[in-house]
Coordinates of C-alpha atoms in Angstrom, one line a residue:
Chain Z
M1 CA 34.8 -9.8 7.7
E2 CA 34.5 -6.6 6.3
R3 CA 30.6 -6.4 4.8
I4 CA 29.9 -6.0 1.3
Y5 CA 26.5 -4.0 1.4
L6 CA 24.6 -4.8 -2.1
D7 CA 21.2 -2.8 -0.9
Y8 CA 21.1 0.5 -1.4
N9 CA 17.5 0.7 -3.2
A10 CA 16.3 -0.9 0.8
T11 CA 18.5 2.2 2.2
T12 CA 21.8 3.6 2.4
P13 CA 23.7 4.8 5.0
V14 CA 23.9 8.5 6.3
R15 CA 27.1 10.5 4.6
A16 CA 29.5 12.2 6.6
E17 CA 28.6 15.6 5.1
V18 CA 24.9 14.9 6.1
R19 CA 25.8 13.9 9.9
D20 CA 27.9 16.8 10.2
A21 CA 24.8 19.0 8.8
V22 CA 22.5 18.1 11.6
L23 CA 25.2 18.4 14.3
P24 CA 23.7 21.4 15.5
F25 CA 20.2 20.7 15.7
L26 CA 21.5 17.9 18.0
N27 CA 23.3 20.1 20.1
D28 CA 21.7 24.1 20.4
L29 CA 19.6 24.4 17.5
F30 CA 17.0 22.9 18.9
G31 CA 14.3 25.4 18.8
N32 CA 10.7 25.0 17.3
P33 CA 9.9 26.4 14.5
S34 CA 6.6 27.6 15.0
S35 CA 8.2 29.4 17.8
R36 CA 8.2 33.4 17.7
H37 CA 11.8 33.4 20.5
L38 CA 15.2 34.0 18.0
E39 CA 15.6 29.8 19.1
G40 CA 12.5 28.8 17.1
R41 CA 13.2 31.5 14.2
Q42 CA 16.7 30.6 13.8
V43 CA 15.4 27.1 13.2
K44 CA 12.3 28.2 10.8
T45 CA 15.4 30.2 8.6
K46 CA 17.2 26.6 8.5
I47 CA 14.3 24.5 7.2
E48 CA 13.4 26.9 4.9
A49 CA 16.8 27.1 3.4
A50 CA 16.3 22.9 3.6
R51 CA 13.2 23.2 1.8
A52 CA 14.6 25.7 -1.1
Q53 CA 17.5 22.4 -1.7
V54 CA 14.8 19.9 -2.2
A55 CA 12.9 22.2 -4.5
T56 CA 15.9 23.3 -6.5
A57 CA 16.9 20.0 -7.0
I58 CA 13.9 19.1 -8.6
G59 CA 13.0 22.2 -10.5
A60 CA 10.3 22.9 -8.1
E61 CA 9.7 26.6 -6.1
P62 CA 9.7 25.9 -2.6
E63 CA 6.8 26.6 -1.6
R64 CA 5.3 23.4 -2.8
I65 CA 7.3 20.9 -1.2
V66 CA 5.8 19.3 1.7
F67 CA 8.1 17.6 3.8
N68 CA 6.6 14.2 5.6
A69 CA 7.5 11.2 7.3
G70 CA 9.0 9.7 3.7
A71 CA 8.1 7.4 0.9
T72 CA 4.6 5.4 2.3
E73 CA 3.6 8.4 3.9
G74 CA 3.6 10.5 0.6
N75 CA 2.4 7.6 -1.3
V76 CA -0.8 7.1 0.8
T77 CA -1.3 10.9 1.5
I78 CA -2.3 11.0 -2.7
L79 CA -4.6 8.0 -2.6
R80 CA -6.5 8.6 0.3
G81 CA -6.3 12.5 0.1
Y82 CA -7.6 12.1 -3.6
Q83 CA -10.3 9.6 -1.8
V84 CA -11.4 12.8 0.1
N85 CA -11.2 15.4 -2.5
Y86 CA -12.8 13.7 -5.4
K87 CA -16.0 14.8 -4.5
E88 CA -15.2 18.1 -6.0
K89 CA -14.6 16.3 -9.2
K90 CA -18.1 14.5 -9.3
G91 CA -18.1 10.7 -10.9
R92 CA -14.2 10.3 -10.9
D93 CA -13.9 7.3 -8.5
H94 CA -11.7 5.0 -11.0
I95 CA -8.1 5.3 -10.4
I96 CA -5.3 3.5 -12.5
I97 CA -1.8 2.6 -11.7
S98 CA 1.1 -0.1 -12.3
A99 CA 0.8 -3.7 -11.5
V100 CA 4.2 -3.2 -10.3
E101 CA 3.5 -0.3 -7.8
H102 CA 5.2 -0.5 -4.0
P103 CA 3.1 -2.2 -2.2
C104 CA 1.9 0.9 -0.3
I105 CA 0.2 2.1 -3.1
Y106 CA -0.2 -1.1 -4.5
D107 CA -1.9 -2.2 -1.0
T108 CA -4.0 1.2 -0.5
A109 CA -5.4 1.2 -3.5
K110 CA -6.7 -2.5 -3.5
K111 CA -8.0 -1.4 -0.2
M112 CA -10.1 1.5 -1.9
A113 CA -10.8 -0.8 -4.4
G114 CA -12.9 -2.8 -1.2
E115 CA -14.1 0.5 -0.6
G116 CA -16.6 1.5 -3.5
Y117 CA -13.6 2.1 -5.6
A118 CA -12.5 1.3 -9.5
V119 CA -8.9 0.5 -9.4
T120 CA -7.2 -0.8 -12.8
F121 CA -3.7 -2.7 -12.5
V122 CA -1.8 -1.8 -15.7
P123 CA 0.4 -5.1 -16.2
V124 CA 3.7 -4.7 -17.4
D125 CA 5.8 -6.9 -20.1
G126 CA 8.4 -9.9 -19.5
E127 CA 10.9 -6.7 -19.3
G128 CA 9.0 -4.4 -16.9
N129 CA 8.0 -2.2 -19.7
I130 CA 4.5 -1.2 -18.8
D131 CA 1.5 -1.7 -21.4
L132 CA 0.7 1.8 -22.3
D133 CA -1.9 0.8 -25.3
G134 CA -3.3 -0.8 -22.3
L135 CA -3.2 2.4 -19.5
K136 CA -4.8 4.3 -22.3
K137 CA -7.5 1.9 -23.3
A138 CA -7.9 1.4 -19.1
I139 CA -9.1 5.8 -19.2
T140 CA -12.4 6.5 -18.8
E141 CA -15.0 9.5 -18.1
R142 CA -14.6 8.4 -14.2
T143 CA -11.0 8.0 -14.2
G144 CA -9.7 10.6 -12.3
L145 CA -6.1 9.9 -10.8
I146 CA -3.1 7.7 -12.6
S147 CA -0.2 6.8 -10.2
V148 CA 3.2 5.2 -11.7
M149 CA 6.3 4.9 -10.1
A150 CA 9.4 6.5 -12.2
V151 CA 11.4 3.4 -11.3
N152 CA 10.7 0.0 -9.9
N153 CA 11.7 -0.5 -6.6
E154 CA 13.1 -4.0 -7.5
T155 CA 14.2 -4.4 -11.0
G156 CA 14.9 -0.9 -11.6
V157 CA 13.3 -0.9 -14.5
I158 CA 12.9 3.3 -15.9
Y159 CA 8.9 4.1 -16.0
P160 CA 8.3 6.7 -19.1
V161 CA 6.9 9.0 -16.4
K162 CA 6.6 11.9 -18.5
E163 CA 4.7 10.1 -21.9
I164 CA 1.8 9.2 -18.8
A165 CA 1.8 12.8 -17.5
K166 CA 1.0 13.8 -20.8
I167 CA -1.3 11.0 -21.4
A168 CA -3.3 12.1 -18.2
R169 CA -3.1 16.0 -19.1
E170 CA -4.8 15.2 -22.0
K171 CA -7.8 13.8 -20.3
G172 CA -7.9 16.0 -17.4
I173 CA -6.6 13.3 -15.0
L174 CA -4.1 13.8 -11.8
F175 CA -0.9 12.6 -12.6
H176 CA 0.9 11.2 -9.5
T177 CA 4.8 9.7 -9.3
D178 CA 6.8 7.4 -6.6
A179 CA 9.7 8.5 -7.1
A180 CA 11.4 7.4 -4.1
Q181 CA 14.1 4.9 -6.3
A182 CA 14.8 7.6 -9.2
I183 CA 15.4 11.2 -7.3
G184 CA 19.0 11.8 -6.0
K185 CA 20.2 9.3 -8.5
M186 CA 19.1 10.5 -11.8
P187 CA 17.7 13.8 -13.1
F188 CA 14.4 14.7 -12.7
D189 CA 12.3 18.0 -13.3
V190 CA 8.9 18.1 -12.3
K191 CA 8.1 20.9 -14.7
D192 CA 9.5 18.9 -17.1
I193 CA 7.9 15.9 -16.5
D194 CA 4.7 18.1 -15.7
A195 CA 3.8 16.2 -12.5
D196 CA 0.7 16.9 -9.7
F197 CA 2.0 14.9 -7.4
V198 CA 5.8 13.5 -6.5
T199 CA 6.9 11.3 -3.3
M200 CA 9.9 12.0 -2.4
S201 CA 11.9 9.2 0.3
A202 CA 15.2 10.6 1.8
H203 CA 17.0 7.7 3.0
K204 CA 17.4 6.1 -0.7
F205 CA 20.0 9.0 -1.1
Y206 CA 22.5 9.0 2.4
A207 CA 20.4 10.5 4.3
P208 CA 18.5 9.1 7.5
K209 CA 15.2 7.0 7.6
G210 CA 12.1 8.9 8.6
I211 CA 12.1 12.0 6.6
G212 CA 10.6 12.4 2.8
A213 CA 8.4 15.2 1.1
L214 CA 5.7 15.3 -1.6
Y215 CA 6.0 17.8 -4.1
I216 CA 2.3 19.3 -5.3
K217 CA 1.7 21.1 -7.8
K218 CA 0.2 24.9 -7.8
G219 CA -3.4 24.9 -7.4
K220 CA -4.0 21.3 -6.9
R221 CA -6.0 20.6 -3.7
L222 CA -5.3 17.5 -1.2
D223 CA -6.5 16.6 2.3
P224 CA -3.6 16.4 4.6
L225 CA -3.5 13.1 6.5
L226 CA -2.5 14.7 9.7
T227 CA -4.4 17.3 10.5
G228 CA -4.6 19.9 13.6
G229 CA -1.3 21.9 13.1
H230 CA -0.4 24.6 10.8
Q231 CA 2.7 23.3 9.6
E232 CA 4.3 22.8 6.0
A233 CA 1.5 25.6 4.9
N234 CA -1.4 23.7 6.6
R235 CA -0.7 20.5 4.5
R236 CA 0.9 18.5 7.2
A237 CA 0.4 19.2 10.7
G238 CA 3.0 17.8 13.5
T239 CA 6.2 19.6 15.2
E240 CA 8.8 19.4 12.1
N241 CA 11.1 17.0 11.7
V242 CA 14.2 19.6 11.6
V243 CA 16.7 17.2 12.0
G244 CA 15.4 15.0 8.8
M245 CA 14.6 18.0 7.3
I246 CA 18.1 19.5 7.6
A247 CA 19.3 16.2 6.4
M248 CA 17.5 15.8 3.4
G249 CA 18.1 19.1 2.0
R250 CA 22.0 18.6 2.0
A251 CA 21.9 15.2 0.8
L252 CA 19.4 15.8 -2.2
E253 CA 21.7 18.7 -2.8
L254 CA 25.2 16.5 -2.7
A255 CA 23.8 13.8 -4.8
T256 CA 22.3 16.3 -7.7
G257 CA 25.4 17.3 -7.9
E258 CA 27.1 14.2 -8.3
L259 CA 24.6 12.4 -10.6
A260 CA 26.5 12.3 -13.6
T261 CA 30.0 11.3 -12.0
D262 CA 27.8 8.3 -9.9
R263 CA 25.6 6.8 -13.1
E264 CA 29.4 6.1 -14.7
R265 CA 31.0 4.7 -11.7
I266 CA 28.3 2.3 -9.9
G267 CA 26.7 1.5 -13.5
K268 CA 30.5 -0.1 -14.5
I269 CA 30.8 -1.8 -11.4
R270 CA 26.6 -3.0 -11.5
D271 CA 27.3 -4.1 -14.9
E272 CA 30.2 -6.1 -14.7
F273 CA 28.4 -8.1 -11.9
E274 CA 25.7 -8.6 -13.9
R275 CA 27.3 -10.0 -17.2
R276 CA 29.5 -11.9 -14.7
I277 CA 26.9 -13.8 -12.7
L278 CA 24.8 -14.5 -16.5
A279 CA 27.7 -15.8 -18.0
E280 CA 28.8 -17.9 -14.6
V281 CA 25.9 -19.0 -12.9
P282 CA 24.1 -21.4 -15.1
H283 CA 19.8 -21.1 -15.2
S284 CA 20.1 -17.4 -14.2
R285 CA 17.7 -15.1 -15.5
R286 CA 17.7 -11.1 -15.5
N287 CA 14.3 -9.8 -14.4
G288 CA 13.8 -6.3 -15.8
G289 CA 15.2 -5.6 -19.6
A290 CA 18.5 -4.6 -20.0
D291 CA 18.8 -1.2 -21.6
N292 CA 15.7 0.9 -19.8
R293 CA 16.9 0.2 -16.2
L294 CA 18.8 2.5 -13.8
Y295 CA 22.3 1.5 -13.0
T296 CA 21.9 1.0 -9.8
T297 CA 20.1 -2.6 -9.5
S298 CA 20.7 -6.1 -10.4
N299 CA 17.4 -8.4 -10.1
I300 CA 18.1 -12.1 -11.1
S301 CA 16.1 -15.1 -10.6
F302 CA 18.6 -18.6 -9.8
R303 CA 16.2 -21.3 -11.0
F304 CA 15.5 -24.3 -8.4
V305 CA 16.5 -22.7 -5.2
E306 CA 14.6 -20.3 -3.4
G307 CA 15.7 -16.4 -3.0
E308 CA 15.5 -16.0 0.7
A309 CA 17.4 -19.3 1.3
V310 CA 20.2 -17.5 -1.2
Q311 CA 19.9 -14.2 1.0
L312 CA 20.5 -15.9 4.2
K313 CA 24.0 -18.4 2.9
L314 CA 24.9 -15.0 1.2
D315 CA 24.6 -12.9 4.3
H316 CA 26.4 -15.4 6.2
F317 CA 29.6 -14.7 4.1
G318 CA 29.3 -10.7 4.6
I319 CA 27.0 -9.8 1.3
A320 CA 23.7 -7.7 1.8
V321 CA 21.1 -8.4 -0.9
S322 CA 16.9 -9.1 -0.6
T323 CA 15.0 -11.2 -2.2
G324 CA 11.6 -11.0 -4.0
S325 CA 10.9 -14.6 -2.3
A326 CA 7.5 -14.9 -0.1
C327 CA 9.6 -16.2 2.8
S328 CA 11.3 -13.2 3.9
S329 CA 8.9 -10.5 3.6
G330 CA 6.4 -11.3 6.7
T331 CA 3.4 -12.4 4.2
L332 CA 3.1 -15.4 2.1
D333 CA 3.1 -14.2 -1.3
P334 CA 5.9 -13.8 -3.6
S335 CA 6.9 -10.7 -5.3
H336 CA 4.2 -9.1 -7.3
V337 CA 6.6 -6.9 -9.5
V338 CA 8.6 -10.0 -9.9
M339 CA 5.1 -12.2 -10.5
A340 CA 4.0 -9.0 -13.0
M341 CA 6.9 -9.5 -15.2
C342 CA 6.8 -13.6 -15.2
N343 CA 2.9 -13.9 -16.5
G344 CA 2.9 -15.2 -12.7
D345 CA 5.4 -17.9 -12.7
E346 CA 5.9 -18.0 -8.9
E347 CA 8.8 -20.3 -9.1
T348 CA 10.9 -17.6 -10.8
A349 CA 9.6 -14.8 -8.2
H350 CA 10.5 -17.5 -5.4
S351 CA 13.9 -17.0 -6.9
S352 CA 14.5 -13.4 -7.3
I353 CA 17.3 -12.0 -5.6
R354 CA 18.0 -7.9 -6.1
F355 CA 21.1 -6.6 -6.0
S356 CA 21.5 -3.0 -5.7
F357 CA 24.3 -1.3 -5.3
G358 CA 25.6 2.2 -4.4
K359 CA 28.2 5.3 -3.6
Y360 CA 30.3 2.8 -1.4
S361 CA 29.9 -0.2 -3.6
K362 CA 33.9 -1.0 -5.3
M363 CA 34.6 -3.0 -8.4
E364 CA 36.9 -5.4 -6.8
E365 CA 34.2 -6.3 -4.3
I366 CA 32.4 -8.0 -7.7
G367 CA 34.6 -10.8 -7.6
Y368 CA 34.3 -12.2 -4.1
V369 CA 30.3 -11.3 -4.3
V370 CA 30.1 -13.5 -7.7
D371 CA 32.3 -16.9 -6.3
R372 CA 29.7 -16.8 -3.7
V373 CA 27.2 -16.6 -5.5
K374 CA 28.2 -19.0 -7.6
E375 CA 28.8 -21.6 -4.8
V376 CA 26.1 -20.8 -2.7
V377 CA 23.5 -21.4 -5.6
A378 CA 25.4 -24.7 -6.7
Q379 CA 25.2 -26.2 -2.7
L380 CA 21.8 -25.5 -2.6
R381 CA 20.8 -27.3 -6.0
S382 CA 22.4 -30.2 -5.1
F383 CA 19.8 -31.0 -2.9
S384 CA 17.1 -29.1 -4.8
P385 CA 14.2 -31.8 -5.5
L386 CA 13.3 -29.0 -8.8
Y387 CA 16.7 -29.3 -10.4
D388 CA 16.6 -32.9 -9.3
K389 CA 14.0 -33.5 -12.0
F390 CA 15.2 -30.6 -13.9
L391 CA 18.4 -32.8 -14.4
S392 CA 16.5 -36.2 -14.9
S393 CA 14.2 -34.7 -17.6
Q394 CA 17.2 -33.8 -19.2
G395 CA 18.5 -36.9 -19.2
K396 CA 21.7 -36.9 -16.6
Chain G
M1 CA 11.3 -13.1 15.5
D2 CA 14.9 -14.5 14.1
Y3 CA 15.3 -17.6 13.7
T4 CA 17.5 -19.4 16.5
E5 CA 21.2 -20.7 16.3
K6 CA 19.9 -24.2 16.1
V7 CA 18.0 -23.9 12.7
M8 CA 20.8 -21.8 11.9
D9 CA 22.8 -24.3 12.0
H10 CA 20.8 -26.8 10.2
F11 CA 20.1 -24.4 7.4
M12 CA 23.9 -24.0 7.1
N13 CA 24.9 -27.5 7.9
P14 CA 21.9 -30.2 6.4
R15 CA 21.9 -33.2 7.6
N16 CA 21.3 -36.4 5.3
V17 CA 20.6 -34.3 2.7
G18 CA 20.2 -36.0 -1.0
K19 CA 18.7 -39.0 -2.4
I20 CA 18.7 -42.6 -1.2
E21 CA 19.1 -45.1 -4.6
N22 CA 16.7 -47.7 -4.4
A23 CA 14.5 -46.2 -1.2
D24 CA 11.4 -48.3 0.4
A25 CA 9.6 -45.3 0.4
I26 CA 9.2 -41.8 -1.3
A27 CA 7.5 -39.1 -0.7
E28 CA 7.2 -35.1 -1.9
V29 CA 4.8 -32.5 -0.8
G30 CA 4.3 -29.0 -1.3
N31 CA 5.1 -27.3 -4.8
A32 CA 7.5 -24.6 -6.1
S33 CA 4.2 -21.8 -6.4
C34 CA 4.0 -21.8 -3.1
G35 CA 7.7 -22.0 -2.1
D36 CA 8.5 -25.3 -0.8
V37 CA 9.1 -28.7 -1.8
I38 CA 10.4 -31.1 0.3
K39 CA 11.0 -35.1 -0.5
M40 CA 11.4 -37.5 1.4
Y41 CA 13.7 -40.5 0.6
L42 CA 13.8 -43.8 3.5
K43 CA 15.4 -47.0 3.8
I44 CA 12.9 -49.3 6.1
Q45 CA 14.6 -52.2 7.3
G46 CA 11.7 -54.2 8.7
E47 CA 9.5 -52.1 10.9
T48 CA 12.8 -49.8 11.0
I49 CA 13.6 -46.8 9.6
E50 CA 17.2 -47.3 8.7
D51 CA 18.0 -44.6 6.9
I52 CA 16.3 -41.4 5.6
K53 CA 17.5 -38.3 3.0
F54 CA 15.9 -35.4 1.8
Q55 CA 16.1 -33.0 -0.8
T56 CA 14.2 -29.5 0.1
F57 CA 13.5 -26.7 -2.6
G58 CA 12.6 -23.4 0.1
C59 CA 13.4 -21.0 2.3
G60 CA 16.1 -21.2 5.3
A61 CA 13.3 -22.4 8.0
A62 CA 12.2 -25.6 5.4
I63 CA 15.7 -26.3 5.0
A64 CA 16.2 -26.5 8.5
V65 CA 12.8 -28.5 9.6
S66 CA 13.7 -31.1 6.7
S67 CA 17.4 -31.9 8.1
Q68 CA 16.0 -31.5 12.0
T69 CA 13.4 -34.4 10.7
T70 CA 15.6 -36.6 9.7
E71 CA 17.7 -36.6 12.8
M72 CA 14.8 -37.2 14.8
V73 CA 13.1 -40.5 13.1
K74 CA 16.8 -42.2 12.2
G75 CA 16.1 -45.4 13.7
K76 CA 13.0 -45.1 14.8
T77 CA 10.2 -47.1 14.2
L78 CA 7.4 -46.7 11.4
R79 CA 4.6 -45.8 14.5
E80 CA 7.2 -43.3 16.0
A81 CA 7.8 -41.7 13.2
L82 CA 3.8 -41.0 12.4
D83 CA 3.7 -39.6 16.1
L84 CA 6.1 -36.9 14.9
T85 CA 4.4 -34.1 14.8
R86 CA 5.1 -30.4 13.0
D87 CA 5.3 -28.8 16.9
Q88 CA 7.8 -31.1 18.1
V89 CA 10.0 -30.7 14.9
A90 CA 9.8 -26.8 15.6
E91 CA 10.4 -27.1 19.4
E92 CA 13.2 -29.1 19.2
L93 CA 14.5 -26.5 17.0
G94 CA 14.4 -23.9 19.6
G95 CA 11.0 -22.4 17.8
L96 CA 10.4 -20.7 14.2
P97 CA 8.8 -17.6 13.4
P98 CA 4.9 -18.1 13.6
I99 CA 4.9 -17.5 10.0
K100 CA 7.4 -20.3 8.8
M101 CA 5.4 -23.0 10.9
H102 CA 3.8 -23.6 7.2
C103 CA 7.6 -25.6 6.7
S104 CA 7.6 -27.2 9.0
N105 CA 4.2 -28.4 8.5
L106 CA 5.7 -30.0 5.4
A107 CA 8.7 -31.8 6.5
A108 CA 6.4 -34.1 9.0
D109 CA 3.7 -34.0 6.1
A110 CA 6.2 -35.7 3.6
L111 CA 7.7 -38.4 6.0
H112 CA 4.1 -38.8 7.4
Q113 CA 2.5 -40.0 3.8
A114 CA 6.2 -42.2 2.9
V115 CA 6.0 -44.1 5.9
K116 CA 2.3 -44.8 5.5
T117 CA 2.3 -45.2 2.0
Y118 CA 5.3 -48.1 2.9
M119 CA 2.8 -49.2 5.3
K120 CA -0.1 -49.6 3.5
D121 CA 1.8 -51.5 0.8
H122 CA 3.5 -54.3 3.5
G123 CA 0.0 -54.5 5.2
I124 CA 1.7 -53.3 8.5
A125 CA -0.8 -51.8 10.7
E126 CA -0.9 -47.8 11.7
R127 CA -1.5 -48.7 15.2

């Protein structure tokens, strides 16, 4: 059976052009970019070209780009680097993040809170939008860093990072945005936003896993997480992931050229899918506002059924999705993102399914997916004690 | 650790699902906020579980464990049902991922609660 992959926010397949671009580096072009001989110099030239490709795509100068292993490394580097460097900015031991950041920020910030930092988690409303007044009010003289993601990974909600960067700038506070879900999928210009630090992840835009990059604004110091090598201009030690860098550069160059057509085509599929699901599956609710959202993502809670059960059944029918339910996460806590949006209603979080669309999604697949979702949800409800209780309360 | 084939079989084709009208014993454990609610319905003849059905809101493991539990005690005596442990259910399923052991706990809990209430109400000694 042909699989239907609807989990593009988790990761994407490597596209053929990207695979072709890296093949020479798995063959003859094996040199260490740090070596002064021809083998090394050849590769060094190519990774610098890849750096330029990444920089161009986000409106930065190539020397502002530091390659790393992905968004988790980037985000932890920002928080931990800030922790090391804040001594220069005496007393700035307060950081502000949104309540819906990716766990690599959210959990790291929580750890920092246990290490003597003051951390404010700014809430979001029922549509997932950040409370900007709350953010402003949270700022104190000790605030040194604000970190708010560009696009939420679970809901696709887009955050006003340019506005937040401006608020930070006016108060002399550093601004970082985790743009893992934004870059390669929507226009993104670091100069326009005026961010100090930006996190990127390549496997979200059809390059392999294990490669990403940080944008560090000129003049902003950030101690590296990995030390003991001169690579990346002393900003990230370790022999370069050459294949990853080449792939990331090529993939981002391609993605940037296709932003408008992707938005149009994939957006239509997502919208049609969501319209049908909400119309045809009773007691389903969208998590995240309808409008201020990236065109790739549809996060739906199906009341009275648990997300992992829905996910497993859909997988059986050849459909790959993800869930905010605790039971699939390796922890026992449901999605803090969906929880933040529904006033801590854990049942809604346990019942949430994320459908995320991408380059290989097809409009023709939607009918099959909608039918299977209807079937699976109805079947699980048929023996759900919560649904039974609901029916009784309705006098049925 | 992934789900075993047997867990998947019980999850995809759960046995004894639904309600028993005029059940002799009913118990519900868990709550929606922790992600699992299991409700057991028992039909009891003398000291034997003649029929048992369940309703479960929960993950794949919670559903499989509920199904497996009903299979293991159907036709058994009340005391035998009390002796059934969550570990035995998990073992019968070929094991559960460690983090899921709390789910299987619930199905046995629901069964025990229903059986104990029935025994108390009918003056049957647990031992």
